[in-house]
Short mmCIF file of N, CA and C in Angstrom, two decimals:
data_model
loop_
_atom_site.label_atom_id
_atom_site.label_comp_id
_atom_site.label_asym_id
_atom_site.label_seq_id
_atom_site.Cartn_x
_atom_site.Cartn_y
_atom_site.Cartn_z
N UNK A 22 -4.69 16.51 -12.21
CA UNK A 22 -4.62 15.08 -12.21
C UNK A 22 -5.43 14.55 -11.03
N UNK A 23 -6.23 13.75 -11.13
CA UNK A 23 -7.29 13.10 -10.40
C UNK A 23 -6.23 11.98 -9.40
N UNK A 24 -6.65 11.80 -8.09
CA UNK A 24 -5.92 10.50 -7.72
C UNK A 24 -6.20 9.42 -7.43
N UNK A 25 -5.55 8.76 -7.41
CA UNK A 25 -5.95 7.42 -7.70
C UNK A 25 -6.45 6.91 -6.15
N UNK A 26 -6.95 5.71 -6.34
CA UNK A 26 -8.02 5.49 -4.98
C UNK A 26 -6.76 5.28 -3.65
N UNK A 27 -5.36 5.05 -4.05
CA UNK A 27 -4.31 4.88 -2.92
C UNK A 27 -3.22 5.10 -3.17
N UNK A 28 -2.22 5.34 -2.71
CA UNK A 28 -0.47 5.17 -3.30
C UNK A 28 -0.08 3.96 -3.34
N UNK A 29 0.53 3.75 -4.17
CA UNK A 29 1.24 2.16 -4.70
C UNK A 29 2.61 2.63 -4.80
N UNK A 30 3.12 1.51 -3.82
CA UNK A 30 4.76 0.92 -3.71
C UNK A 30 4.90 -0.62 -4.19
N UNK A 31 5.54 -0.52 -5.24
CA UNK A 31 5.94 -1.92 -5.71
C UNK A 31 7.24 -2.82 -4.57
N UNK A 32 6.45 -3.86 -3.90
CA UNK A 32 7.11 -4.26 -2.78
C UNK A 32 8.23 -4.99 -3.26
N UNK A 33 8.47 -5.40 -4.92
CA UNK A 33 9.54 -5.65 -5.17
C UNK A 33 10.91 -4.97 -5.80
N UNK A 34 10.53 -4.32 -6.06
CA UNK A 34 11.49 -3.39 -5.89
C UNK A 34 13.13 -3.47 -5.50
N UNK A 35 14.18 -3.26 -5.66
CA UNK A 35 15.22 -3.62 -4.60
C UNK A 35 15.51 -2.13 -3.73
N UNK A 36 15.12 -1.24 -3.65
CA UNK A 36 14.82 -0.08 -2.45
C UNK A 36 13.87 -0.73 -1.33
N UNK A 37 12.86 -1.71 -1.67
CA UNK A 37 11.65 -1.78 -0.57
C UNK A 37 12.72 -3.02 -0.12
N UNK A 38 13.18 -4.05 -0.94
CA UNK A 38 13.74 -4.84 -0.22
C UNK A 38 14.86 -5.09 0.72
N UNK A 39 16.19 -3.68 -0.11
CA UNK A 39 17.06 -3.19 0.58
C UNK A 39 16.55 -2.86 2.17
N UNK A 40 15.05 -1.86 2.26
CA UNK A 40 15.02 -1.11 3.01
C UNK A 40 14.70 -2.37 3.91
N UNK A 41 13.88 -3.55 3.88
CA UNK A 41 13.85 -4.55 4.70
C UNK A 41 15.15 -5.26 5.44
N UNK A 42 15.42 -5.57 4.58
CA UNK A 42 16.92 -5.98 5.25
C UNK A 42 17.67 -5.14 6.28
N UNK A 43 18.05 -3.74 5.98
CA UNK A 43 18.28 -3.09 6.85
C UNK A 43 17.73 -2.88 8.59
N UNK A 44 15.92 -2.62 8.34
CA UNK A 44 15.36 -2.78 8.99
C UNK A 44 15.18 -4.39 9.70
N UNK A 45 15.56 -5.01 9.08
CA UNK A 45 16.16 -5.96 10.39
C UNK A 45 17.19 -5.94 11.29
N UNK A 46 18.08 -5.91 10.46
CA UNK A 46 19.51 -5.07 11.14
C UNK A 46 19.65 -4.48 11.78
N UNK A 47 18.87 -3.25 12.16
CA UNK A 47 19.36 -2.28 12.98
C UNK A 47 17.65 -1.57 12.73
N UNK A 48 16.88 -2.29 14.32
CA UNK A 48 15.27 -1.63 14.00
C UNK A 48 15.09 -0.47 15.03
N UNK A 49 16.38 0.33 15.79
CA UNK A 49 15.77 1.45 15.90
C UNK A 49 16.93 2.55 15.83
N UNK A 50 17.22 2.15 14.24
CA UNK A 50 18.12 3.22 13.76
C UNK A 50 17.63 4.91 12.89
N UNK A 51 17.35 5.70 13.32
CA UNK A 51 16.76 7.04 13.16
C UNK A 51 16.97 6.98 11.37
N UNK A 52 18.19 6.55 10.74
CA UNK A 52 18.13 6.70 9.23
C UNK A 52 17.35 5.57 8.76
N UNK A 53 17.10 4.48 9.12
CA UNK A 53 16.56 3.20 8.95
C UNK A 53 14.93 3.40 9.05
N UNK A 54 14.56 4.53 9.38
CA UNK A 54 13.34 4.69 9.81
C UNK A 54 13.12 5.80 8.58
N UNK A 55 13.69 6.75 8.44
CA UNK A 55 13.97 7.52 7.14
C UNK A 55 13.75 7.04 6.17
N UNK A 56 14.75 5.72 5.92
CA UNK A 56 14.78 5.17 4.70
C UNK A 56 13.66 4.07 4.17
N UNK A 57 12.49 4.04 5.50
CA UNK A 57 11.49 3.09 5.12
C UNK A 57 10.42 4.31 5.22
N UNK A 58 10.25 4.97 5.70
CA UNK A 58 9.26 6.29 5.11
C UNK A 58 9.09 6.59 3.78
N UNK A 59 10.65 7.19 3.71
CA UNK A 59 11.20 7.70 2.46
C UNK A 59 9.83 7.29 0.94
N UNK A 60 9.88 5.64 0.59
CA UNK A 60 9.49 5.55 -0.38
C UNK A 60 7.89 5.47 -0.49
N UNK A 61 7.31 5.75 0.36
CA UNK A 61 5.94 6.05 1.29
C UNK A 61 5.76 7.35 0.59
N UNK A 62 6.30 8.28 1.10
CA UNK A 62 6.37 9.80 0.80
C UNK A 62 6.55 10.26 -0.74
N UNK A 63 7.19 9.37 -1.54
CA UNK A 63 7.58 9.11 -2.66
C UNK A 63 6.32 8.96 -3.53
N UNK A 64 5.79 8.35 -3.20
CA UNK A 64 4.58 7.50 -3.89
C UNK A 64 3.19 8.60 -2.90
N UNK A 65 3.12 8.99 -2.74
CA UNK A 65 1.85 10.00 -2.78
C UNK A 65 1.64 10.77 -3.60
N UNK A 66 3.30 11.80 -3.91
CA UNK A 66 3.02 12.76 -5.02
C UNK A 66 2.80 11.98 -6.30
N UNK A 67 3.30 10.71 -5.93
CA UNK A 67 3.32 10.26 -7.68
C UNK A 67 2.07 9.53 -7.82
N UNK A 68 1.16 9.39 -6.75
CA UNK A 68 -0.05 9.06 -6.92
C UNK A 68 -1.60 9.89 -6.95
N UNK A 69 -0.90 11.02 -7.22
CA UNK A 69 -1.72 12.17 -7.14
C UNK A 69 -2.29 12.76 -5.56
N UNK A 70 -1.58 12.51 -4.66
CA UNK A 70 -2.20 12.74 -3.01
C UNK A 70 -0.99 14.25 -2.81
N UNK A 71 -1.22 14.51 -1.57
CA UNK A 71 -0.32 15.73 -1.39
C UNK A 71 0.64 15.03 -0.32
N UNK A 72 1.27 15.57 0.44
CA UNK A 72 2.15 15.52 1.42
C UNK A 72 1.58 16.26 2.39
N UNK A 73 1.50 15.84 3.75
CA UNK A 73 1.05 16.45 4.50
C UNK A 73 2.02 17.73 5.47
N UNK A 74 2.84 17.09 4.84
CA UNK A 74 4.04 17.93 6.16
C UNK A 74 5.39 17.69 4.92
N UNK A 75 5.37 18.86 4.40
CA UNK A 75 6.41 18.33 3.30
C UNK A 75 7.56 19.25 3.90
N UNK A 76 7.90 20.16 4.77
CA UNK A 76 8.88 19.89 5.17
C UNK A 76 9.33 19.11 5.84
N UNK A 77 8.97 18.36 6.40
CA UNK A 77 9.47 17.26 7.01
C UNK A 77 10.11 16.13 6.11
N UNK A 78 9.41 15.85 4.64
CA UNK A 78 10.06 15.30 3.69
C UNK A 78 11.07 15.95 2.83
N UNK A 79 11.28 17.14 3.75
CA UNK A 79 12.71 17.92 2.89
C UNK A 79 13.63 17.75 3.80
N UNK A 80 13.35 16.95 4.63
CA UNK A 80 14.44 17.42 6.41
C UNK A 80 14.97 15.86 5.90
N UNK A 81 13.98 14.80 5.67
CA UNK A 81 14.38 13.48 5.80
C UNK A 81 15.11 13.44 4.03
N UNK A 82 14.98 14.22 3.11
CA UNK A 82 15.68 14.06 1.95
C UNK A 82 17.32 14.47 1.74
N UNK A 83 16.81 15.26 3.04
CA UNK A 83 18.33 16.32 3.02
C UNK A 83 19.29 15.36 3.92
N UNK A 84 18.82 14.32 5.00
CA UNK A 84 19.15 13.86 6.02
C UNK A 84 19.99 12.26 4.89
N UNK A 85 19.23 11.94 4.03
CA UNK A 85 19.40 10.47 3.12
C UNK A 85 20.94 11.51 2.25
N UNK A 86 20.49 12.54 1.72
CA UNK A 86 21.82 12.96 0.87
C UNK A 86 23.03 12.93 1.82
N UNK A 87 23.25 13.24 3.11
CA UNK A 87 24.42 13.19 3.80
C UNK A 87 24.83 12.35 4.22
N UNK A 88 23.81 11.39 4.61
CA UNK A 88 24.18 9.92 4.74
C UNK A 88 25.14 9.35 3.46
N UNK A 89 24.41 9.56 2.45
CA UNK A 89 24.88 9.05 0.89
C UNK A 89 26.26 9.37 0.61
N UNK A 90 26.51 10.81 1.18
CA UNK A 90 27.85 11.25 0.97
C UNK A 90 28.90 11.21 1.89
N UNK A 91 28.26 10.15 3.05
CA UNK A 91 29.84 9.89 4.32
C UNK A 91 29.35 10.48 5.40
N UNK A 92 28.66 11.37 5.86
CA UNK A 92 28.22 11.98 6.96
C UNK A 92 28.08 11.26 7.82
N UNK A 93 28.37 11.43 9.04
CA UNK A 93 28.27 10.41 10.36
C UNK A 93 27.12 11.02 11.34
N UNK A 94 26.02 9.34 11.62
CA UNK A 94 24.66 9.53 11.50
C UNK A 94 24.39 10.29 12.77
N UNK A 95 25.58 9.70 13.88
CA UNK A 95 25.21 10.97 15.47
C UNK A 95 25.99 12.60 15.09
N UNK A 96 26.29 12.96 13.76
CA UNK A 96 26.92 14.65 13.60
C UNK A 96 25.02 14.96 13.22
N UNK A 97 24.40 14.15 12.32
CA UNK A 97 23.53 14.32 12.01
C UNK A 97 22.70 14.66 12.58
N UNK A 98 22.01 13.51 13.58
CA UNK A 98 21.22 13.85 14.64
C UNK A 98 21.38 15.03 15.86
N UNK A 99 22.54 15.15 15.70
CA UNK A 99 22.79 16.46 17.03
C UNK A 99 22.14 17.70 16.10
N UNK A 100 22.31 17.90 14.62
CA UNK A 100 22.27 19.26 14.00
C UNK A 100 20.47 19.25 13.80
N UNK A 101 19.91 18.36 14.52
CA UNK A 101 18.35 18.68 13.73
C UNK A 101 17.65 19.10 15.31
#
C-alpha cells in the first residue's frame, strides 16, 4: 500500500475533542499527553507511514489500558 502524502486525524471526532478538553484541564498530566499522541500514532499506520519507535506506542497503549481499568496514574508512573 502506497502512502498517502500525510496522516489525517479527523479533528472532529469526539476522541480529538475529548482529548482537548482534558488537555485543558490538566496540561502537564503524563496520561493527558498519552492520550493526545495516542491518535497521532494511530493514524500513521492507517495512513500507510510506519511508526518510528513502536515500542514506545506499545508502552503508551499498555499505559491507556490501565488507566481504562482503575489503575492509579502515580502506581503507573513509578513502574516505567
Amino acid at each position: 500500500m502506497a502512502a498517502k502524502e500525510r496522516p489525517e486525524s479527523n479533528p472532529y471526532l469526539s476522541i480529538i475533542e475529548t482529548s482537548r478538553q482534558k488537555t485543558e484541564a490538566d496540561k502537564n498530566g503524563k496520561s493527558v499527553k498519552d492520550l493526545v499522541i495516542l491518535p497521532y500514532e494511530v493514524a500513521l499506520p492507517s495512513s500507510g507511514f510506519s511508526l518510528e519507535a513502536s515500542q514506545t506506542h506499545a508502552n503508551r497503549i499498555y499505559m491507556m489500558m490501565k488507566l481504562a481499568l482503575g489503575a492509579d496514574e502515580d502506581d503507573l508512573t513509578a513502574q516505567r
